[in-house]
Short mmCIF file of C-alpha atoms and ligand atoms in Angstrom, two decimals:
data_model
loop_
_atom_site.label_atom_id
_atom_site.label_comp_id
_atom_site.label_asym_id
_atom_site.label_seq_id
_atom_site.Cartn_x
_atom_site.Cartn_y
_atom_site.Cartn_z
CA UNK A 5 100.48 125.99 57.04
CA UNK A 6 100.61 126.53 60.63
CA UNK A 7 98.33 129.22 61.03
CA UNK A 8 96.27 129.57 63.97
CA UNK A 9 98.51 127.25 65.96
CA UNK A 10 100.53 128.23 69.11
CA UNK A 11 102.95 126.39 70.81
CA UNK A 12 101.90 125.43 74.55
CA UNK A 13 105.12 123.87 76.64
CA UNK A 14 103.21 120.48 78.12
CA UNK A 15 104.82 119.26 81.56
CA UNK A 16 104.61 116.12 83.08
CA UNK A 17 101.73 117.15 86.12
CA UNK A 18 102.06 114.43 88.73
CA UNK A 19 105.77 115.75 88.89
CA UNK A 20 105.57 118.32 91.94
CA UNK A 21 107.67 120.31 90.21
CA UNK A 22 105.89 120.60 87.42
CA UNK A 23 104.69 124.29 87.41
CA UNK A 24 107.96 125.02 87.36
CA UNK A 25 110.09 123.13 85.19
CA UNK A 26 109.25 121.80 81.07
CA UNK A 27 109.66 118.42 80.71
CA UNK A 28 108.54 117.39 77.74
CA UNK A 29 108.68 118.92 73.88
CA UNK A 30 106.21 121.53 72.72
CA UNK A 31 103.09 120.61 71.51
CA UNK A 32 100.99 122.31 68.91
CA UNK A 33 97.28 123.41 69.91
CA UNK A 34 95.41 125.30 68.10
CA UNK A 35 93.42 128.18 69.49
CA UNK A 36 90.47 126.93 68.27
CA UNK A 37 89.42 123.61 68.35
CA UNK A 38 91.91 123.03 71.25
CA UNK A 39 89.50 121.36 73.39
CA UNK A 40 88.61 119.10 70.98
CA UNK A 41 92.32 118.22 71.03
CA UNK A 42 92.61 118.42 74.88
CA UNK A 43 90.17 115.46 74.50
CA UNK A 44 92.09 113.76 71.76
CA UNK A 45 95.22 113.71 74.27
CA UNK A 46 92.75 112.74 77.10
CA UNK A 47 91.90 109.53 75.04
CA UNK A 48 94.79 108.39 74.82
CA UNK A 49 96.37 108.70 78.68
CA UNK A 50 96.40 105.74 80.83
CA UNK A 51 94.30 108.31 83.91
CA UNK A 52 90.68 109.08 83.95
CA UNK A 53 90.39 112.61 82.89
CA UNK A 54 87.90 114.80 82.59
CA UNK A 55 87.70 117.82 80.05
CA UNK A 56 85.22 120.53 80.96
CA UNK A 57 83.44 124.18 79.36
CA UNK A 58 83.17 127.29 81.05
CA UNK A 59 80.12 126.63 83.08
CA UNK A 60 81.87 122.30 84.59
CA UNK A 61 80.23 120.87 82.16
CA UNK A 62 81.99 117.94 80.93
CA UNK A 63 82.62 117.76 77.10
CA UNK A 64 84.54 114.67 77.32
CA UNK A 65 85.74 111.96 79.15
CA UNK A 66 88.10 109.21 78.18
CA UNK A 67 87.88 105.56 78.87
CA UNK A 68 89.12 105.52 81.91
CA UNK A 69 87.30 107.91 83.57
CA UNK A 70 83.62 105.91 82.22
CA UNK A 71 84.81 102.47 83.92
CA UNK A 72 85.72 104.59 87.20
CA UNK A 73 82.21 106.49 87.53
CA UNK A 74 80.24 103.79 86.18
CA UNK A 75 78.35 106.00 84.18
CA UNK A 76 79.30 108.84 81.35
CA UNK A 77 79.07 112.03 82.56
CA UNK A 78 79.26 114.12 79.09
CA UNK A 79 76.73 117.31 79.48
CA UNK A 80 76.46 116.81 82.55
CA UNK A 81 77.89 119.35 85.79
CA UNK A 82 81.40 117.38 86.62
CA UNK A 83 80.26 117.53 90.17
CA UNK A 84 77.48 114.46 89.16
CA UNK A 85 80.92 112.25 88.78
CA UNK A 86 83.05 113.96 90.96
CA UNK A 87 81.44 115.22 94.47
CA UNK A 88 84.37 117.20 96.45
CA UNK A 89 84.04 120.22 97.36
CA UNK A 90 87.91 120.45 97.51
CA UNK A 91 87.48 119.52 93.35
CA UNK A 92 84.24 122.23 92.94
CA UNK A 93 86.58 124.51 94.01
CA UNK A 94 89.65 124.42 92.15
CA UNK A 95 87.71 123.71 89.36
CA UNK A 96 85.90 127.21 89.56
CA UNK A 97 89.34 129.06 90.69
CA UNK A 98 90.55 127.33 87.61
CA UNK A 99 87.80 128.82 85.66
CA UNK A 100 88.62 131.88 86.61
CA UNK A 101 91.94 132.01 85.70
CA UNK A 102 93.73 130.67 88.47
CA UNK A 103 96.85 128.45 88.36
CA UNK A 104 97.04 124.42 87.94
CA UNK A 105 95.88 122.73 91.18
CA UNK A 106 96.15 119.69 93.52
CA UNK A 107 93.01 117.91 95.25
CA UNK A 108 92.97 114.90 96.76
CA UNK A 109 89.46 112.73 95.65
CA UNK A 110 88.50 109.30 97.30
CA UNK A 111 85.47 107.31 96.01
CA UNK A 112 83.86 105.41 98.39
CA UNK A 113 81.51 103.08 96.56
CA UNK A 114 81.40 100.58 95.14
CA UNK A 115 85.61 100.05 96.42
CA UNK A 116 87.30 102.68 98.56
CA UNK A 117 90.15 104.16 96.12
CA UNK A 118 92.16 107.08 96.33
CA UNK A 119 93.51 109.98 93.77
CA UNK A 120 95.17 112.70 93.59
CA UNK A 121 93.42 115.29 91.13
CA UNK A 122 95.18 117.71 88.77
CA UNK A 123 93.04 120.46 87.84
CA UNK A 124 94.68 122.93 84.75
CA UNK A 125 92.75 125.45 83.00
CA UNK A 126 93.37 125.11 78.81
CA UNK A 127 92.00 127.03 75.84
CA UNK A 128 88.41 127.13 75.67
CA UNK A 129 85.86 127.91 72.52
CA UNK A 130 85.74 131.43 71.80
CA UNK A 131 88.08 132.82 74.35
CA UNK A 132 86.24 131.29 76.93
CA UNK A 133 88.05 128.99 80.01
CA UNK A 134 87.88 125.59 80.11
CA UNK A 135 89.23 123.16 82.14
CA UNK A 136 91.03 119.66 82.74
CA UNK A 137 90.82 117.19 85.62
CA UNK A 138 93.35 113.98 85.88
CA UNK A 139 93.31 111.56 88.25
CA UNK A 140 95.69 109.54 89.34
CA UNK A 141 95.18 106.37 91.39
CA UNK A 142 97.35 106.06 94.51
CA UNK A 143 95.40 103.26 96.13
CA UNK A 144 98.18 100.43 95.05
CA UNK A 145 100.77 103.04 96.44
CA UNK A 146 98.94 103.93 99.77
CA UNK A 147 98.47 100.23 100.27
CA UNK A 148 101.91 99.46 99.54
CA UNK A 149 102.80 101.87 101.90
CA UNK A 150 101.17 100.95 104.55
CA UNK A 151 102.29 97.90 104.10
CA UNK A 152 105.60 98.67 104.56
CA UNK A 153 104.84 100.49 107.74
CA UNK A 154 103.11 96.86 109.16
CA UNK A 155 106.20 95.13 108.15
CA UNK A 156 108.49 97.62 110.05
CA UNK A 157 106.61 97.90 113.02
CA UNK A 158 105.95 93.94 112.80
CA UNK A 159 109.70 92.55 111.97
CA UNK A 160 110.49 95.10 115.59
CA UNK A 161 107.99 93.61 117.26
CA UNK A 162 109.24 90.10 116.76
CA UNK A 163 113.10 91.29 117.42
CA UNK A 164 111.78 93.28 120.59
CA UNK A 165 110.10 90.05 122.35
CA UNK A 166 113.19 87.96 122.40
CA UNK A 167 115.37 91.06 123.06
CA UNK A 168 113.53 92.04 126.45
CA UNK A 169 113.97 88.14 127.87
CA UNK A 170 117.18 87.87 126.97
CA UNK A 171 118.11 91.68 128.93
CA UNK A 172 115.85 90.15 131.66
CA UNK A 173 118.00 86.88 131.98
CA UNK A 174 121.16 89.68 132.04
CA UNK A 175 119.91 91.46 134.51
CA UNK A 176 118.77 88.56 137.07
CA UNK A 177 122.06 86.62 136.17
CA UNK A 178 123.99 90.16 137.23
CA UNK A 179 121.56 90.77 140.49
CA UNK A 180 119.59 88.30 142.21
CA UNK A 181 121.23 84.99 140.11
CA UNK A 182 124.50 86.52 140.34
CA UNK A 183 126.21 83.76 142.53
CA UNK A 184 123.71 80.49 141.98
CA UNK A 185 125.32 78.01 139.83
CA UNK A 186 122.65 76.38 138.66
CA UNK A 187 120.58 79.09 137.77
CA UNK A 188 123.18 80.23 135.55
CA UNK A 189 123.25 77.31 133.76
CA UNK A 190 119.43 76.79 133.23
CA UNK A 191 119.89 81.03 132.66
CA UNK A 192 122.27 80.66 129.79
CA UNK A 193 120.41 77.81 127.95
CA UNK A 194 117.24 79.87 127.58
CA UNK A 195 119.49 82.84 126.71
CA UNK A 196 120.53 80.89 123.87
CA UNK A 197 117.11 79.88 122.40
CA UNK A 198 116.11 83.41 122.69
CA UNK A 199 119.16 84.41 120.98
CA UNK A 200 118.97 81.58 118.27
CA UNK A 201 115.56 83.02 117.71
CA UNK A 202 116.68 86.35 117.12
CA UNK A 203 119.06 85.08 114.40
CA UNK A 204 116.83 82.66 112.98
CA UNK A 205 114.33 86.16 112.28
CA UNK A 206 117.22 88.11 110.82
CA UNK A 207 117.88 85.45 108.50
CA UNK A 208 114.72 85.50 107.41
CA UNK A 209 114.60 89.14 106.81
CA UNK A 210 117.51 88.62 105.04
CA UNK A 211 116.53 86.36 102.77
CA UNK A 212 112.64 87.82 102.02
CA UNK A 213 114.65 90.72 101.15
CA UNK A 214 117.13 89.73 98.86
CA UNK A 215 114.93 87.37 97.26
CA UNK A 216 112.83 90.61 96.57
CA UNK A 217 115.83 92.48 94.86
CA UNK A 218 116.01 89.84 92.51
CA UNK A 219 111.99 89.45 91.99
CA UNK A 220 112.70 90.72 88.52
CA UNK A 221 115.62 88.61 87.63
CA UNK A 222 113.92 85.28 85.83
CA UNK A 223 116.48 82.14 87.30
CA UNK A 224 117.76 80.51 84.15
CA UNK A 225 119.55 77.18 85.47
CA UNK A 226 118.17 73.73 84.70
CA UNK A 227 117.41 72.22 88.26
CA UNK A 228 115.78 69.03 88.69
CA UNK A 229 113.15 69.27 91.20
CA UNK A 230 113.82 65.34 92.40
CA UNK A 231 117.08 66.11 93.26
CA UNK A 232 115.80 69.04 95.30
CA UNK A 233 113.79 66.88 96.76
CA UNK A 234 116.25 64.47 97.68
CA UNK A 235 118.58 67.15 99.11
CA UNK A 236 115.97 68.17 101.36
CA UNK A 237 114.90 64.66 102.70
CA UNK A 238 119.04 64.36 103.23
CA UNK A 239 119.28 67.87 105.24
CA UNK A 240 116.07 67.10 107.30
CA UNK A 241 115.57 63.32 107.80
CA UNK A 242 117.59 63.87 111.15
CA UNK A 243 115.14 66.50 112.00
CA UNK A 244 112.31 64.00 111.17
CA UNK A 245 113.70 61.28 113.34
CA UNK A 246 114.06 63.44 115.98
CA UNK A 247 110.23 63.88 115.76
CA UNK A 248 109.43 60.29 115.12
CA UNK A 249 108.92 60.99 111.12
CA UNK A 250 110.13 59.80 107.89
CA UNK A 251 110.25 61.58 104.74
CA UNK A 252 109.48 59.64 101.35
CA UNK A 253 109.57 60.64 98.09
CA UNK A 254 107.69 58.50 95.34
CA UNK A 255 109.17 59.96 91.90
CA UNK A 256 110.85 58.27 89.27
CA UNK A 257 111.66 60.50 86.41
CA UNK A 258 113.23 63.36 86.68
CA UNK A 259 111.71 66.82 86.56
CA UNK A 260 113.95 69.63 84.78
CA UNK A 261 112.53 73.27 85.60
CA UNK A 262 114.41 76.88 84.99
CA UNK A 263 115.13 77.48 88.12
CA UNK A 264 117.69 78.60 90.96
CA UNK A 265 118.45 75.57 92.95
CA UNK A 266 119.30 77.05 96.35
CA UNK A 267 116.23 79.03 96.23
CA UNK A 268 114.09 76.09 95.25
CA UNK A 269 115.63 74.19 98.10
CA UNK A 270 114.58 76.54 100.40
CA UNK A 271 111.61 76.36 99.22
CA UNK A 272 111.19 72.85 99.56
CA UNK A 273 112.92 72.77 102.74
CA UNK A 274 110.82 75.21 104.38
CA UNK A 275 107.73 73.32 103.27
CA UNK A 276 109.40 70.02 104.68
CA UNK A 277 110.20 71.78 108.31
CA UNK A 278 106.29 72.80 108.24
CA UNK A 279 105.06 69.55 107.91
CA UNK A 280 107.44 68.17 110.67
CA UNK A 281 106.73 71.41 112.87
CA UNK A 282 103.12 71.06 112.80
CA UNK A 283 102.31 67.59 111.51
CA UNK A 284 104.66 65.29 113.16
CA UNK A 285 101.39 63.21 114.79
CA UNK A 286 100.91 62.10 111.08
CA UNK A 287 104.11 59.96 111.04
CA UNK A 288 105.11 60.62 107.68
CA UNK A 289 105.50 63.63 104.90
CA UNK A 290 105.28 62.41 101.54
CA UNK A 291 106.89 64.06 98.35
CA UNK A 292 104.91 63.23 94.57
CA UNK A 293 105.81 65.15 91.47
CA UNK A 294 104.38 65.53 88.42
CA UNK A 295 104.89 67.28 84.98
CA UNK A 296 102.24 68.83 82.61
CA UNK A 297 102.64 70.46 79.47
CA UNK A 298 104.04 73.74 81.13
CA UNK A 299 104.69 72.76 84.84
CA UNK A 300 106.72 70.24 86.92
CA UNK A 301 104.78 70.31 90.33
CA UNK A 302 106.16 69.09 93.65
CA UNK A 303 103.56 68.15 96.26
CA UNK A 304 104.33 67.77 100.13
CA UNK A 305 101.98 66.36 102.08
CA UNK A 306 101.46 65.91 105.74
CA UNK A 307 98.87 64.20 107.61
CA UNK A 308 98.45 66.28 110.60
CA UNK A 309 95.81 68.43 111.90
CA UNK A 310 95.03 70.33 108.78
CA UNK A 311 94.51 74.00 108.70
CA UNK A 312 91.08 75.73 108.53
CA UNK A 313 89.85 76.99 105.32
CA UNK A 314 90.11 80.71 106.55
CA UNK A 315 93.53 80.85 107.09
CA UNK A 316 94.66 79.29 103.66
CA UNK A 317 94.74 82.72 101.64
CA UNK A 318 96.48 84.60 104.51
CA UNK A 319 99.35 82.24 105.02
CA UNK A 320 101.79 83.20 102.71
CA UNK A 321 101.23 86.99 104.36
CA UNK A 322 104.67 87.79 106.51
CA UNK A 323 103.87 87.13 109.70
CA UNK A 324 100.87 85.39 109.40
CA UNK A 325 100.28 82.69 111.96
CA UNK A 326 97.10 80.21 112.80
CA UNK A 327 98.90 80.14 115.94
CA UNK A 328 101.25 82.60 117.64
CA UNK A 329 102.34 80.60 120.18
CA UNK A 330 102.57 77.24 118.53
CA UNK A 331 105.14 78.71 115.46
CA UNK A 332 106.96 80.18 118.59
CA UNK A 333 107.50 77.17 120.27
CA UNK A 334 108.13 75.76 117.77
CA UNK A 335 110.96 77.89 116.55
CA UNK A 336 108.63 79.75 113.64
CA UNK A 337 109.74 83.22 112.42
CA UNK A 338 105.98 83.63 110.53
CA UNK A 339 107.84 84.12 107.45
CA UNK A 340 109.34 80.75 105.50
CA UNK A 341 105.64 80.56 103.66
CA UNK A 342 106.15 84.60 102.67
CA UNK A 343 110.02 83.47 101.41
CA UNK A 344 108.55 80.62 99.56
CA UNK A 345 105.81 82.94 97.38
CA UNK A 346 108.24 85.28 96.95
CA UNK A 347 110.81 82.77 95.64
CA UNK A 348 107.81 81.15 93.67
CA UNK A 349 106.91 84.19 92.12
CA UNK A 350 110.60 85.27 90.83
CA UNK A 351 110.19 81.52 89.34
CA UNK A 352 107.13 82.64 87.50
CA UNK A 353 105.73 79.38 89.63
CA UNK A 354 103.11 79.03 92.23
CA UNK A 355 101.95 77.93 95.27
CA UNK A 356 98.81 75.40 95.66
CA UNK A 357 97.46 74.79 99.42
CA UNK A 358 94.99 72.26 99.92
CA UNK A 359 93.94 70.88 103.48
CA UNK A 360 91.46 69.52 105.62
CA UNK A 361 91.45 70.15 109.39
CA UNK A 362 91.78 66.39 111.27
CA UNK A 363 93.30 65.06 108.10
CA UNK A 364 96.34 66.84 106.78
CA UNK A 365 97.91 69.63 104.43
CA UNK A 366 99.43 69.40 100.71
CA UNK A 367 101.51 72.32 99.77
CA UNK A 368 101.91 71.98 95.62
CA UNK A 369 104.36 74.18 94.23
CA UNK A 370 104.31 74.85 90.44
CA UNK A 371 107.58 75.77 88.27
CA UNK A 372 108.05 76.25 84.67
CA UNK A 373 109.48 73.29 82.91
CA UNK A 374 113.07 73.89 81.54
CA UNK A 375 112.80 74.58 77.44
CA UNK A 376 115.42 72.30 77.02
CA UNK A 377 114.54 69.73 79.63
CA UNK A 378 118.84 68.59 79.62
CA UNK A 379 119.12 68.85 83.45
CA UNK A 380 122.95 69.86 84.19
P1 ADP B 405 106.21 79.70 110.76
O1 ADP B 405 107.59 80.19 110.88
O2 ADP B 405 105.29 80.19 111.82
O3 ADP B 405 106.14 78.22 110.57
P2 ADP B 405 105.27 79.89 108.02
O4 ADP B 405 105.13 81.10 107.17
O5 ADP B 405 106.17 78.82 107.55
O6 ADP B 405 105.67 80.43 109.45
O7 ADP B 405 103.82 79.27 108.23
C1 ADP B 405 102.75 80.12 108.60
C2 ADP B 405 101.75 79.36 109.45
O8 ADP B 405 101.08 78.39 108.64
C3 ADP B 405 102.34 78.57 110.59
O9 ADP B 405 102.55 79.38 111.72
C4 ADP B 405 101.29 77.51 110.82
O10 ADP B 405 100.26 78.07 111.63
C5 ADP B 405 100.72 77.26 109.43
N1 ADP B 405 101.26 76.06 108.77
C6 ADP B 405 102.25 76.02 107.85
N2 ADP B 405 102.47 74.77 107.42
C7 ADP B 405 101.60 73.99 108.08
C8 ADP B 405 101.33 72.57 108.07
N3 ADP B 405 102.01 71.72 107.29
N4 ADP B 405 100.35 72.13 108.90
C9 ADP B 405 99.65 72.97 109.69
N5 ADP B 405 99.86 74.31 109.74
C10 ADP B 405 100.82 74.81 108.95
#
């Protein structure tokens, strides 16, 4: 029954350690026919791959590997889809009986993306070689990653500024200050802002990251967003005063969504402190609600000086600011509008910006209604 069948161990390849170690059970592949099967398995995995004869041409390609090249490349030279030297030449050490091999591949056109390659020789017709090319995309990765450097080398620059004027302030209090009174006074107060900006960044690092750890964890408390609301107007309406502002909320029923109510205040508050950071010549921030069939949405709205249209889809980025030195004086970290997405996305909510420059912002966020609606 199993005649003319041999049993090939199949590894995992991305795993570096692949050409060493089995990972996975043995398969059955015929020595005849096997390409055919090669091409089978190639259908049905979730990378482009290529499956190619003796001479590179390709006698199949899956799915994946038509939407990446735009075109199908069946009898035709591989190198038509695929032009990389680095590839040509695995492929033909392949061919001639060389071991599995790594390439890297980027594709330039019509978006820049790049893969690592896979190249493994498998049973051809007749005796002959043949070989397989995977790709894998590490584009999301690379970007990821490089995001990850920009936040590093971002979240020190922001520590480092403070840092140096408050070891400047040390040094002049210890040396040339060292005996005036008054300087140390004046000395010591703008130690403290610098300080209390330090901390105000750490807490914010703090929180963007442990909201993160949770990003998978849905909330599952009943929270009404008017009470949030309320809460906030409570914590900040000395804040407003202070600033000549009031805060006003105009809902009547409640608004019951599954949510986590100390993240949901922060959200709220941080949208609050924005509007009386930046929009305090408007007088007033106003707080509407309303529900829809899937939604309750809160809506804070300012009527300062708006934000231009380019900077809307940036400013939830960390450390994204229309204005440096305005969020600094202000006491701005660049990231409450990065802690709010984040917290909006664990939510399964969203965020809504809407604003014209000279007449004011509305920041709308959107959380799933509570199944039961019973707010505790
Ligand atoms: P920050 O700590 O700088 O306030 P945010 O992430 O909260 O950081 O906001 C990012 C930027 O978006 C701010 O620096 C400011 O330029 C702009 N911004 C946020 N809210 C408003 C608003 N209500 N009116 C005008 N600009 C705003």
């Amino acid at each position: 029954m199993f005649e003319g069948l041999r049993f090939v161990p199949v590894t995992w390849p991305w795993k570096k350690d692949a050409d060493e170690r089995t990972l996975g059970p043995a398969v059955r592949v015929p020595s005849s026919g096997s390409v055919e099967l090669v091409a089978r398995i190639g259908a049905a995995l979730p990378d482009p791959c290529l499956v190619l004869d003796a001479h590179g041409v390709v006698v199949s390609a899956n799915r994946q590997a038509l939407d990446l090249f735009e075109f199908d490349p069946t009898h035709k030279h591989f190198s038509a889809a695929i032009r990389s030297p680095a590839i040509v030449e695995a492929v033909s050490h392949i061919l001639r009986g060389g071991e599995p091999m790594r390439a890297d591949y980027e594709q330039r056109v019509p978006i820049h993306r790049s893969f690592e390659a896979y190249i493994a020789a498998i049973p051809g017709e007749a005796g002959e070689p043949a070989a397989l090319i995977l790709l894998r995309d590490l584009t999301r990765e690379q970007q990821i990653e490089r995001m990850r450097a920009d936040f590093v080398a971002n979240a020190s620059h922001e520590l480092r500024t403070p840092l140096a004027s408050l070891l400047g302030f040390v040094e002049t209090l210890q040396g040339a200050a060292k005996h005036d009174e008054n300087a140390r006074g004046r000395f010591l107060d703008l130690m403290r802002v610098q300080a209390e900006r330090m901390r105000r960044l750490i807490d914010d690092l703090l929180s963007l990251s442990r909201i993160e750890m949770n990003v998978h964890k849905r909330p599952s408390d009943t929270v009404d967003l008017v009470q949030v609301a309320r809460h906030v107007r409570d914590i900040l309406s000395g804040l407003a005063q202070e600033n000549g502002m009031e805060i006003r909320i105009a809902i009547d029923a409640p608004m019951p969504v599954l949510g986590d109510w100390d993240e949901l205040v922060q959200v709220v508050q941080n949208l609050v402190e924005n509007a009386i950071k930046y929009a305090s010549r408007g007088r007033q921030v106003d707080i509407s609600g309303r529900i829809d069939a899937q939604y309750g949405e809160l809506t804070i709205r300012d009527y300062g000086p708006g934000i231009a249209e380019e900077h809307i889809p940036r400013l939830t980025e960390r450390f994204y600011r229309v204005s440096v030195q305005e969020s600094r004086a202000r006491g701005g970290t660049g990231l409450g509008l990065a802690i709010v997405k984040h917290i909006l996305n664990r939510h399964r909510g969203r965020l809504v910006v809407r604003s014209e420059l000279g007449v004011g912002s509305s920041f709308s966020i959107r959380v799933p209604l509570a199944p039961s609606r019973n707010v505790s």
